[in-house]
XYZ file of C-alpha atoms in Angstrom:
154
model
C 6.274 10.616 -16.938
C 5.639 8.126 -14.203
C 8.971 6.386 -14.814
C 10.848 9.504 -13.697
C 8.804 9.678 -10.492
C 9.602 6.012 -9.823
C 13.330 6.590 -10.404
C 13.363 9.604 -8.073
C 11.494 7.670 -5.374
C 13.938 4.761 -5.647
C 16.911 7.108 -5.337
C 15.400 8.928 -2.338
C 14.587 5.653 -0.580
C 18.039 4.190 -1.186
C 19.768 7.366 0.050
C 17.854 7.064 3.332
C 18.339 3.294 3.731
C 21.909 2.696 2.542
C 24.836 2.528 4.938
C 27.864 2.425 2.654
C 28.741 2.822 -1.026
C 25.825 1.607 -3.151
C 26.831 -0.571 -6.092
C 23.492 -1.965 -7.231
C 19.808 -1.386 -6.467
C 17.135 -3.963 -7.289
C 13.477 -3.023 -7.654
C 10.499 -4.930 -9.006
C 7.509 -3.451 -10.784
C 4.120 -4.985 -11.606
C 3.646 -6.254 -15.150
C 0.209 -4.631 -15.459
C 1.715 -1.155 -15.038
C 3.580 -1.465 -18.359
C 6.322 0.759 -16.980
C 9.191 1.308 -19.422
C 12.113 -0.436 -17.687
C 14.749 1.224 -19.879
C 13.295 4.650 -19.160
C 13.309 3.958 -15.390
C 17.004 2.995 -15.604
C 17.834 6.079 -17.658
C 15.929 8.321 -15.251
C 17.683 6.722 -12.263
C 21.127 7.307 -13.791
C 20.239 10.926 -14.428
C 18.687 11.390 -10.968
C 21.712 10.042 -9.067
C 24.301 12.006 -11.078
C 26.267 14.208 -8.696
C 25.000 12.372 -5.584
C 26.581 9.665 -3.387
C 24.597 7.125 -5.478
C 26.365 8.081 -8.712
C 27.848 4.974 -10.326
C 25.287 2.615 -8.807
C 23.347 0.415 -11.206
C 19.599 -0.054 -11.124
C 18.202 -3.506 -11.880
C 14.465 -3.589 -12.604
C 12.545 -6.857 -12.497
C 9.042 -7.143 -13.894
C 6.722 -9.487 -12.003
C 3.176 -10.644 -12.525
C 0.430 -9.780 -10.087
C -1.924 -12.295 -8.520
C -5.674 -11.914 -8.335
C -8.234 -13.753 -6.259
C -11.939 -13.417 -6.950
C -13.735 -12.927 -3.663
C -17.014 -14.049 -5.269
C -16.076 -17.414 -6.781
C -12.587 -18.030 -5.313
C -10.723 -18.247 -8.640
C -7.042 -17.364 -8.415
C -5.547 -15.975 -11.617
C -2.821 -13.746 -13.066
C -2.745 -10.862 -15.506
C -2.197 -13.371 -18.322
C -5.729 -14.632 -17.681
C -7.192 -11.152 -18.252
C -4.826 -10.089 -21.030
C -7.727 -9.285 -23.371
C -9.262 -6.958 -20.764
C -5.904 -5.232 -20.199
C -5.387 -4.781 -23.944
C -8.904 -3.294 -24.240
C -8.077 -0.812 -21.453
C -4.829 0.178 -23.172
C -6.709 0.699 -26.425
C -9.489 2.693 -24.753
C -7.261 4.975 -22.674
C -4.092 5.130 -24.779
C -1.457 7.286 -23.071
C -3.786 7.710 -20.085
C -3.844 3.947 -19.346
C -4.882 4.031 -15.672
C -2.983 0.936 -14.517
C 0.276 2.585 -15.583
C 0.008 5.064 -12.706
C -2.244 3.096 -10.372
C -2.006 -0.694 -10.808
C -3.977 -1.103 -7.584
C -7.055 0.121 -9.509
C -7.140 -3.204 -11.362
C -10.102 -4.609 -9.379
C -12.235 -1.641 -10.433
C -11.283 -2.021 -14.089
C -10.888 -5.772 -14.546
C -13.245 -8.624 -13.811
C -12.930 -12.264 -12.902
C -12.603 -14.388 -16.051
C -14.830 -17.065 -14.489
C -17.776 -15.187 -12.962
C -17.375 -11.572 -14.147
C -17.144 -10.089 -10.647
C -15.092 -6.977 -9.891
C -14.771 -8.151 -6.268
C -11.084 -8.957 -6.638
C -8.169 -9.045 -4.256
C -4.844 -8.123 -5.876
C -1.367 -8.984 -4.634
C 1.830 -7.531 -6.022
C 0.575 -4.292 -7.539
C 3.148 -2.189 -5.687
C 6.645 -1.137 -6.692
C 9.092 -2.935 -4.405
C 12.613 -2.107 -3.385
C 13.979 -5.665 -3.277
C 17.538 -5.033 -2.193
C 20.685 -2.944 -2.200
C 24.203 -4.168 -2.909
C 26.716 -2.246 -0.803
C 30.489 -1.995 -0.766
C 31.188 -1.342 2.903
C 34.980 -1.279 2.585
C 35.301 -4.917 3.675
C 33.687 -6.411 0.599
C 30.284 -6.470 -0.986
C 27.129 -7.007 1.043
C 23.635 -7.541 -0.280
C 20.937 -6.050 1.940
C 17.413 -7.332 1.418
C 15.074 -4.436 2.058
C 11.825 -5.016 3.892
C 8.886 -2.822 3.126
C 7.639 -0.974 0.124
C 8.479 2.360 -1.395
C 4.964 3.655 -0.898
C 6.050 6.486 1.435
C 8.622 7.787 -1.048
C 6.187 7.594 -3.942
C 3.641 9.687 -2.079
C 6.063 12.492 -1.183
């Protein structure tokens, strides 16, 4: 399941980035991936058991992606192509391609105004948003720059 891979990548990234006792980890995932947030949290808890991250809580935020049609200039969100997304889910079932690879959306979806597949997508990645640390002198929130792409590919 992709959710387990996400949880393992989050844990690996946080272990490398954190300097102190981790209390909370915040990640955001794209809405079009239809990742199971509860399953990601469960997988994270299981993955960090017996590690320095044990006891840390994972917060998962779901965010919409933004599209821009490079043919007609229309800017839109996944809500504007909901019917196309539902058709893909029906066609592919468990093998819904945007679950694993939300960045494939331009190949599978089209502009609601002109029908072009020439789309630019923003926000299709899984983001590590921040880590809450207890450094012995209180709690510090560290905003993390960058994506988890490297961890997800390993």
